[in-house]
PDB file of C-alpha atoms in Angstrom:
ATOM      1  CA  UNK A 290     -24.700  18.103   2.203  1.00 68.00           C
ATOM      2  CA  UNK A 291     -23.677  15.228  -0.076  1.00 76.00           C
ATOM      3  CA  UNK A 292     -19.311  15.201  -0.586  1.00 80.00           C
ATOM      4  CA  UNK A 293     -17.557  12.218  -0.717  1.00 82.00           C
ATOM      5  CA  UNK A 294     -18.417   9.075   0.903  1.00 77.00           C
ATOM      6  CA  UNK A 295     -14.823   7.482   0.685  1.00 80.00           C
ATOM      7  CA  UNK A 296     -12.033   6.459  -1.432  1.00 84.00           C
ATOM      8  CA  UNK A 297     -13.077   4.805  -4.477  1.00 81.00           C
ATOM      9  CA  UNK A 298      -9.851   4.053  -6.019  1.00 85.00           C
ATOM     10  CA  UNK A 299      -6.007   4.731  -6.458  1.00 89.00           C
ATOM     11  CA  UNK A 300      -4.734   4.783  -9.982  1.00 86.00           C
ATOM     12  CA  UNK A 301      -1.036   5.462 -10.464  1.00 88.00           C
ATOM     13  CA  UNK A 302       1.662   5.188 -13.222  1.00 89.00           C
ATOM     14  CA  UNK A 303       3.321   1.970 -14.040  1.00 92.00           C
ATOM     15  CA  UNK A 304       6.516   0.909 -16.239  1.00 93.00           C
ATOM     16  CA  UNK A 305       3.974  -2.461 -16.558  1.00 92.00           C
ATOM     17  CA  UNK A 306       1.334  -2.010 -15.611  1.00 89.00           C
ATOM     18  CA  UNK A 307       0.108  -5.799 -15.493  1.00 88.00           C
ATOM     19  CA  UNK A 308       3.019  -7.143 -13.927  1.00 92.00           C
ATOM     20  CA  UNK A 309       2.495  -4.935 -11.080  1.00 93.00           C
ATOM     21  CA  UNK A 310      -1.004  -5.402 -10.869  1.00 90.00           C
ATOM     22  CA  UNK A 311      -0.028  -9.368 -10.613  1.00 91.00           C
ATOM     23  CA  UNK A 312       2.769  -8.058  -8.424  1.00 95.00           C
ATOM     24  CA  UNK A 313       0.004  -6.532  -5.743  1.00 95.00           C
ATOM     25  CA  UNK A 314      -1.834  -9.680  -6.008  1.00 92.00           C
ATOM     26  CA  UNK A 315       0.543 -12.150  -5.259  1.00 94.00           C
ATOM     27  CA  UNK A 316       2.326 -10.092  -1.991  1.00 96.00           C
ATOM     28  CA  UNK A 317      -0.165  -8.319  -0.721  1.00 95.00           C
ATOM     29  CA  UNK A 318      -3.698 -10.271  -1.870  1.00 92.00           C
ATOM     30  CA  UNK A 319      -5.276  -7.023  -3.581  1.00 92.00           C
ATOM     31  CA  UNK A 320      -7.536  -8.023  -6.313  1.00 90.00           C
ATOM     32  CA  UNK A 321      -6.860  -7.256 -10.224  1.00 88.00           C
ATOM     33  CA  UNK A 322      -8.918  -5.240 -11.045  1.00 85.00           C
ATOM     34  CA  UNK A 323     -11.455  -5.169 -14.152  1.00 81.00           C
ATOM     35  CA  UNK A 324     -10.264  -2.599 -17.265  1.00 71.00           C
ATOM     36  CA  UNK A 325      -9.518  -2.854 -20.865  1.00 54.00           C
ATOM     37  CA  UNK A 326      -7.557  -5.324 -22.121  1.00 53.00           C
ATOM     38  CA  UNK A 327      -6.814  -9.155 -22.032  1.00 59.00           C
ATOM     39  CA  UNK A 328      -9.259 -10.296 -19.463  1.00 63.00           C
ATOM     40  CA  UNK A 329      -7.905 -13.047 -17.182  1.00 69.00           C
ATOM     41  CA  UNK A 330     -10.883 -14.311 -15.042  1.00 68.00           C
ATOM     42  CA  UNK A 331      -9.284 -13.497 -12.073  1.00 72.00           C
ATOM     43  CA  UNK A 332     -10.383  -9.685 -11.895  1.00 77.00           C
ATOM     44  CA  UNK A 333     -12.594  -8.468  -9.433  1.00 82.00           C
ATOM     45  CA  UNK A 334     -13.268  -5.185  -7.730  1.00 85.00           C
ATOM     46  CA  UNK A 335     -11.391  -5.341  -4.305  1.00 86.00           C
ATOM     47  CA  UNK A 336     -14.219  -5.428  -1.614  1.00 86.00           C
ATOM     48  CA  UNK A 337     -12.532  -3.824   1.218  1.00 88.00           C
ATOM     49  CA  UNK A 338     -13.244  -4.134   5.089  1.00 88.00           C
ATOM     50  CA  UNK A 339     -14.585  -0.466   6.596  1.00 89.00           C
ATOM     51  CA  UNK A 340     -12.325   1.043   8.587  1.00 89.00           C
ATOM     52  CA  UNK A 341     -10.408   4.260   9.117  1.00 88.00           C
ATOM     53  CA  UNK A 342      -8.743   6.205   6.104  1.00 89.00           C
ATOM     54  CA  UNK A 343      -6.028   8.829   6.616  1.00 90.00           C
ATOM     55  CA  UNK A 344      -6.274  11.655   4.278  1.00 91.00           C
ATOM     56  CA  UNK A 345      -2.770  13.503   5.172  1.00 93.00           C
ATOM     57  CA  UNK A 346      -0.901  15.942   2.982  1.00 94.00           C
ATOM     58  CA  UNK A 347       2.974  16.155   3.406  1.00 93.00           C
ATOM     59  CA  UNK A 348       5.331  19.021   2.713  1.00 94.00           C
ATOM     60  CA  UNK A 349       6.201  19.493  -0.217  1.00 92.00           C
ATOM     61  CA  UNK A 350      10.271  18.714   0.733  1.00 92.00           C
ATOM     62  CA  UNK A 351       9.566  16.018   3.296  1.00 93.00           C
ATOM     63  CA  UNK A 352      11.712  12.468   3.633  1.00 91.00           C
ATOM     64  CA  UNK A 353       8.648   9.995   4.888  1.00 92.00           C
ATOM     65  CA  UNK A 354       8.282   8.520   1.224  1.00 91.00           C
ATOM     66  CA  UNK A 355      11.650   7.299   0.968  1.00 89.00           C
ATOM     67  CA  UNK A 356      12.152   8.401  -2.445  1.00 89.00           C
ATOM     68  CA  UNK A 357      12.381  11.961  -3.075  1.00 89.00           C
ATOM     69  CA  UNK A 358      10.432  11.649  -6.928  1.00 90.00           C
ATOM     70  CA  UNK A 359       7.602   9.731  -5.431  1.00 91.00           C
ATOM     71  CA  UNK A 360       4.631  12.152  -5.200  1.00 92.00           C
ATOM     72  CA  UNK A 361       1.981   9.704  -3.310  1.00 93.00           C
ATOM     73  CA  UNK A 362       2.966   7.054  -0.884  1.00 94.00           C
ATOM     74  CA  UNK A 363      -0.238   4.424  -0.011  1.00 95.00           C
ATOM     75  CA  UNK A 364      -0.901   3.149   3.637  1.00 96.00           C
ATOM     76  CA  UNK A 365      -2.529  -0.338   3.601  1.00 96.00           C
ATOM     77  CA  UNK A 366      -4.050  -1.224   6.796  1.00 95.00           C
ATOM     78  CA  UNK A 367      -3.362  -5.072   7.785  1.00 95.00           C
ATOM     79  CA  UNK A 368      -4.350  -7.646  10.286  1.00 94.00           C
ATOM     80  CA  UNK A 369      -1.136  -9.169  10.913  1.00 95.00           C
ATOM     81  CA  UNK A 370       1.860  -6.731  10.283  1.00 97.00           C
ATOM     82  CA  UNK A 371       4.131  -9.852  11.138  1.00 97.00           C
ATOM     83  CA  UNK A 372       3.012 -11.937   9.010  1.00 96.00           C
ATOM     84  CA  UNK A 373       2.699  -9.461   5.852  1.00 97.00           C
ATOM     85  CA  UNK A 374       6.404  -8.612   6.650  1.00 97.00           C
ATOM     86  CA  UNK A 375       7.510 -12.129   6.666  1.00 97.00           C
ATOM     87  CA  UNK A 376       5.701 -12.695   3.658  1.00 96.00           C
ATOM     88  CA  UNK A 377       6.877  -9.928   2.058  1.00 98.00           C
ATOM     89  CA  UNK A 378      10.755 -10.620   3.064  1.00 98.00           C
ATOM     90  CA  UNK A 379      10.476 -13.939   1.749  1.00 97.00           C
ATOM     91  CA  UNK A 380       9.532 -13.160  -1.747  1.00 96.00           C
ATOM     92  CA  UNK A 381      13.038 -10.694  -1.623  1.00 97.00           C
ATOM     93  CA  UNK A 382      10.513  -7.498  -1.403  1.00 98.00           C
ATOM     94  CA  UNK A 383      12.793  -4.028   0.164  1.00 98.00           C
ATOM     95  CA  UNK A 384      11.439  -4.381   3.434  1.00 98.00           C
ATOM     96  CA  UNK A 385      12.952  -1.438   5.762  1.00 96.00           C
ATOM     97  CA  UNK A 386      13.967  -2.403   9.336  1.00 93.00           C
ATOM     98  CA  UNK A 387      12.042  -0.494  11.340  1.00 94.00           C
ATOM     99  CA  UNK A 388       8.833  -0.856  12.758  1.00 98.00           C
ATOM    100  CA  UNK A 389       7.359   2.418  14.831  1.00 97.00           C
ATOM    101  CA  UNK A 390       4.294   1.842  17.090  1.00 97.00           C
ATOM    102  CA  UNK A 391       1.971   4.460  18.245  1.00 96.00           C
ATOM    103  CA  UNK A 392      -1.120   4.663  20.324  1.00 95.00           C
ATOM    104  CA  UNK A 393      -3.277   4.248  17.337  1.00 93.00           C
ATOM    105  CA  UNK A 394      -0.841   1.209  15.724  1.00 95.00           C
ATOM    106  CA  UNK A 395       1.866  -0.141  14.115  1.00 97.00           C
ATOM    107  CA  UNK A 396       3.776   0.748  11.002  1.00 96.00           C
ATOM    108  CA  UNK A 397       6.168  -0.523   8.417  1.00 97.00           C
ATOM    109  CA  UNK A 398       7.551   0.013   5.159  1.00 97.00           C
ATOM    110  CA  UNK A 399       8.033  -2.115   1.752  1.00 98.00           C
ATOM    111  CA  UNK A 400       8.918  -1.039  -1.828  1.00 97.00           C
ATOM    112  CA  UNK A 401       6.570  -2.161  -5.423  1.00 97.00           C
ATOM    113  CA  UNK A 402       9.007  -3.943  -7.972  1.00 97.00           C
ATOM    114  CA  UNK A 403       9.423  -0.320  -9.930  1.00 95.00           C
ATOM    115  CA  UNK A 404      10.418   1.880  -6.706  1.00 95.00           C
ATOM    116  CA  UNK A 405       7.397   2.526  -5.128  1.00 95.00           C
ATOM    117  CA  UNK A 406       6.832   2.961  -1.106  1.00 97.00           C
ATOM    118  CA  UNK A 407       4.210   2.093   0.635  1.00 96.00           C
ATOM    119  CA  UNK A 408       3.051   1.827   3.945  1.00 97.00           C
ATOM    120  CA  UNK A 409       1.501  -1.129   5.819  1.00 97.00           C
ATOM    121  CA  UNK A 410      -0.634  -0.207   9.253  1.00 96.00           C
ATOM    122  CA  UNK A 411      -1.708  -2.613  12.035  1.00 95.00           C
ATOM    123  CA  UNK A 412      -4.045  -0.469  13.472  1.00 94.00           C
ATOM    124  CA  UNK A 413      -4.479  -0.915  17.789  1.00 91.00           C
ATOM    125  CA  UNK A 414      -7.553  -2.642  18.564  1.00 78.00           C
TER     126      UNK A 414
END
């Protein structure tokens, strides 16, 4: 049976929606992407490498966002957690403290310019 074959995109709301698009560029190297609008000539679809994708439904109630009115929270799986973290750190991103390792990786946590928490994974080779 033909279902879905992956994910093909994350939308979400935005106060500005092209400063954090340039926002995601600059920090984290993800691509603007083509829509409507004043056209640039820097946007591209973002070509990403295969690998695994969690697909993982929270309580309703539950604290792992870190922000109790964010509905979605968006793993990003990196090479170099280090490295993203000091890069992130030095452009004054919220970078929380911790960093948890598992079996299957290594996690951290950053927040977008408008509040937004997402999750970078160096997954275990």
């Amino acid at each position: 049976m033909d279902l879905v074959q992956g994910i093909g995109g994350v939308f979400f709301r935005a106060k500005d929606p092209r400063a954090q698009a340039r926002w995601y560029h600059e920090n984290l190297g993800i691509p603007i992407s083509p829509g409507d609008g004043d056209q640039t000539g820097e946007e591209r679809m973002w070509e990403q490498q295969a690998g695994p994708t969690v697909w993982g439904p929270f309580p309703e109630d539950t604290e792992y966002f870190h922000n109790p009115a964010q509905q979605v929270m968006i793993n990003f799986r990196v090479a170099d957690l280090d490295a993203v973290l000091a890069r992130l750190r030095y452009t004054g991103t919220p970078v929380r403290d911790e960093i948890e390792e598992y079996d299957y990786g290594r996690f951290a946590w950053a927040c977008d310019p408008e509040g937004n928490w997402f999750e970078l994974w160096e997954p275990r080779n």
